């Protein structure tokens, strides 16, 4: 009997242990599955969501823009006053320039451009900042001379394609920042002399220390990026999410600051103050600088290869701006834009095509008409082909930024290219070419990313169009808590030397493969148009990655060919076609209308997709009545155009 009870107990014990083992095994593998699912979700977030899209923000164009978004200077109503005009991403930054003008009479366009750039980098750090770089196109009214500056980021001196891989996250994605060197060059070469560099920096230092209000765009970006930072924190054990503590209202519970809250960037304010006290070259581009040594340690700790030499050897490249005379139909107006590693060449090639045969070379037409729209989009496709020939051609000491290689001059200067495009534009069938290769692309496009652009015309008639970037939103996703620096991920703008041919049989561009000290190709093209009297008529540029060049192009066509007002030029929906992929992006099917969409798809033969507004235009325009208009792209990024009376 006793033996029977023991047998039963032993049997129960075995059953219990077996059930427990099953439970533990199930739990173990369930946890593995859960962890794998979480990891896969994190990887997907990092791969798909780290881009230039501010998803929580409404970025819809409109056909009925409010006149409140238009700043106007009428010389007859403001006799005795002169306009100082700004169109930028933030009214807060425009107001800082207004205060600067009042405190330091005589400051000019170059001084204002530095203030705006530093302010945008402090507040909208996700788009631009001293951890990035850019381009500036300038026009001096008194001398009637234009100038171009390339302060794009440069690849590390130690870069080796056999060892290093292109990435968009972490230290290896960081190229040498050029923005500060660019600002210092503008200040030294074109500044008014009425204000010191430190005095320009001081209000921005104050912003970081005393705090600034989180506005709608920043709030929407933080709402999106807390998930991305959390995904990186889960995926990479070396990533320290606490380095981003300044963007949270409740770090422990991962609640980001939201619209209306106050953000502080005290470490970055200290860095700017140090730069103001010691000068840009000594503080930011000297191997002996404690600041440079701190930045290099941080970058290398995060698997980067930038070193002291990269900062010390960085140089701004000064060149001749590209100039294109629009001819008799436009009374000899000149389009002035950027060269170098920008996409100014692509923009000029498009304007040349439209000026030669678009609308039969006449200054007529309206937006969204069947023929004008077809010609506009086809020209964009030829611009896309032109862009496949671009890339830094002056990175070694034996080349010059003003010596354009044949691959570029053949498009920029050769009429044969234009004539080939005109055959398509004027074909009565209005059919797009079926084969992408018929547009003669040389390589696959590299994908450009996000930026900030601002346009300035001062009270003396001088103008600057400046575009700057850290590439994707929040750049490399690395924030150094000691210096407050947020670093670019500009290496991601290079083309991979090891990519497979695409569906058209094209490889990545050999002109945009990374090499030491080389600058990646950009879609930026800050542009100025000067009238027949030598006065600035248009100052314009855009942010928005590969859509930058086509947005500027469409804006210039609207302003110059169609005589559209600046307010509608910027607020109306836009098209974008970059040839590869062979798809036409349309910002709003509803606003463009079913009839136009039907013609584009059925008559013209385009594959279309509807997209949100990713390109942000900020512009200035002198009208035929000599009024000055300023418009910031409020509809896509809550930007502001402002006029300060001097």
Tab-separated table of N, CA, C and O in Angstrom, residues 84 94-108 111 115 192-196 198-204 206 644-646:
chain	number	residue	atom	x	y	z
A	84	UNK	N	14.389	95.116	-46.007
A	84	UNK	CA	15.333	94.038	-45.713
A	84	UNK	C	14.469	92.776	-45.656
A	84	UNK	O	13.639	92.633	-44.761
A	94	UNK	N	13.823	84.970	-38.104
A	94	UNK	CA	13.668	86.244	-38.807
A	94	UNK	C	13.617	87.403	-37.823
A	94	UNK	O	14.182	88.483	-38.063
A	95	UNK	N	12.942	87.182	-36.690
A	95	UNK	CA	12.830	88.233	-35.677
A	95	UNK	C	14.171	88.535	-35.013
A	95	UNK	O	14.428	89.677	-34.607
A	96	UNK	N	15.027	87.541	-34.895
A	96	UNK	CA	16.363	87.782	-34.340
A	96	UNK	C	17.157	88.703	-35.270
A	96	UNK	O	17.876	89.599	-34.823
A	97	UNK	N	16.999	88.495	-36.582
A	97	UNK	CA	17.652	89.397	-37.545
A	97	UNK	C	17.071	90.797	-37.434
A	97	UNK	O	17.799	91.801	-37.524
A	98	UNK	N	15.767	90.899	-37.234
A	98	UNK	CA	15.138	92.213	-37.056
A	98	UNK	C	15.753	92.952	-35.878
A	98	UNK	O	16.095	94.145	-35.963
A	99	UNK	N	15.938	92.245	-34.762
A	99	UNK	CA	16.573	92.855	-33.587
A	99	UNK	C	18.017	93.251	-33.895
A	99	UNK	O	18.496	94.304	-33.441
A	100	UNK	N	18.719	92.433	-34.658
A	100	UNK	CA	20.102	92.709	-35.016
A	100	UNK	C	20.201	93.971	-35.870
A	100	UNK	O	21.105	94.800	-35.678
A	101	UNK	N	19.276	94.137	-36.799
A	101	UNK	CA	19.268	95.321	-37.660
A	101	UNK	C	19.053	96.589	-36.835
A	101	UNK	O	19.676	97.631	-37.087
A	102	UNK	N	18.172	96.496	-35.857
A	102	UNK	CA	17.904	97.655	-35.003
A	102	UNK	C	19.084	97.974	-34.095
A	102	UNK	O	19.389	99.150	-33.843
A	103	UNK	N	19.760	96.949	-33.590
A	103	UNK	CA	20.864	97.175	-32.650
A	103	UNK	C	22.168	97.537	-33.356
A	103	UNK	O	22.982	98.301	-32.805
A	104	UNK	N	22.351	97.015	-34.572
A	104	UNK	CA	23.600	97.256	-35.303
A	104	UNK	C	23.273	97.799	-36.700
A	104	UNK	O	23.308	97.055	-37.686
A	105	UNK	N	22.927	99.066	-36.811
A	105	UNK	CA	22.575	99.645	-38.117
A	105	UNK	C	23.684	99.419	-39.138
A	105	UNK	O	24.869	99.539	-38.832
A	106	UNK	N	23.273	99.048	-40.340
A	106	UNK	CA	24.241	98.842	-41.405
A	106	UNK	C	24.595	97.391	-41.661
A	106	UNK	O	25.344	97.093	-42.602
A	107	UNK	N	24.091	96.464	-40.820
A	107	UNK	CA	24.360	95.043	-41.090
A	107	UNK	C	23.747	94.660	-42.429
A	107	UNK	O	22.792	95.288	-42.895
A	108	UNK	N	24.303	93.626	-43.052
A	108	UNK	CA	23.864	93.308	-44.413
A	108	UNK	C	23.436	91.852	-44.579
A	108	UNK	O	23.256	91.122	-43.596
A	111	UNK	N	25.728	89.081	-43.001
A	111	UNK	CA	25.553	89.016	-41.543
A	111	UNK	C	24.249	88.303	-41.186
A	111	UNK	O	24.212	87.436	-40.305
A	115	UNK	N	23.256	84.658	-39.017
A	115	UNK	CA	22.329	84.639	-37.885
A	115	UNK	C	21.189	83.650	-38.117
A	115	UNK	O	20.857	82.846	-37.227
A	192	UNK	N	29.345	93.136	-43.345
A	192	UNK	CA	29.252	94.602	-43.360
A	192	UNK	C	30.361	95.287	-42.583
A	192	UNK	O	30.678	96.453	-42.834
A	193	UNK	N	30.950	94.583	-41.601
A	193	UNK	CA	31.912	95.212	-40.717
A	193	UNK	C	31.258	95.997	-39.593
A	193	UNK	O	31.945	96.613	-38.768
A	194	UNK	N	29.926	95.957	-39.520
A	194	UNK	CA	29.177	96.692	-38.490
A	194	UNK	C	28.902	95.837	-37.250
A	194	UNK	O	28.347	96.329	-36.267
A	195	UNK	N	29.273	94.591	-37.309
A	195	UNK	CA	28.976	93.662	-36.221
A	195	UNK	C	30.077	92.605	-36.196
A	195	UNK	O	30.635	92.253	-37.241
A	196	UNK	N	30.412	92.108	-35.010
A	196	UNK	CA	31.409	91.048	-34.905
A	196	UNK	C	30.725	89.688	-35.004
A	196	UNK	O	29.504	89.570	-34.814
A	198	UNK	N	31.065	87.289	-32.947
A	198	UNK	CA	30.580	86.970	-31.597
A	198	UNK	C	29.227	87.635	-31.330
A	198	UNK	O	28.340	87.036	-30.716
A	199	UNK	N	29.074	88.867	-31.796
A	199	UNK	CA	27.801	89.567	-31.599
A	199	UNK	C	26.672	88.906	-32.381
A	199	UNK	O	25.514	88.936	-31.943
A	200	UNK	N	26.986	88.302	-33.524
A	200	UNK	CA	25.973	87.538	-34.263
A	200	UNK	C	25.581	86.289	-33.479
A	200	UNK	O	24.397	85.919	-33.416
A	201	UNK	N	26.564	85.645	-32.865
A	201	UNK	CA	26.326	84.394	-32.139
A	201	UNK	C	25.558	84.607	-30.833
A	201	UNK	O	24.745	83.763	-30.429
A	202	UNK	N	25.780	85.744	-30.152
A	202	UNK	CA	25.247	85.940	-28.792
A	202	UNK	C	23.750	85.665	-28.641
A	202	UNK	O	23.341	84.978	-27.685
A	203	UNK	N	22.878	86.177	-29.535
A	203	UNK	CA	21.442	85.884	-29.367
A	203	UNK	C	21.102	84.406	-29.492
A	203	UNK	O	20.136	83.931	-28.884
A	204	UNK	N	21.904	83.672	-30.266
A	204	UNK	CA	21.650	82.235	-30.430
A	204	UNK	C	22.080	81.497	-29.164
A	204	UNK	O	21.415	80.541	-28.734
A	206	UNK	N	21.937	82.785	-26.240
A	206	UNK	CA	20.853	83.109	-25.291
A	206	UNK	C	19.655	82.181	-25.491
A	206	UNK	O	19.038	81.719	-24.512
A	644	UNK	N	11.532	93.723	-43.218
A	644	UNK	CA	11.910	94.661	-42.159
A	644	UNK	C	12.225	95.996	-42.823
A	644	UNK	O	13.042	96.053	-43.756
A	645	UNK	N	11.569	97.045	-42.391
A	645	UNK	CA	11.796	98.369	-42.985
A	645	UNK	C	13.015	99.020	-42.348
A	645	UNK	O	13.157	99.064	-41.129
A	646	UNK	N	13.900	99.509	-43.191
A	646	UNK	CA	15.166	100.102	-42.733
A	646	UNK	C	15.220	101.560	-43.163
A	646	UNK	O	14.890	101.882	-44.313
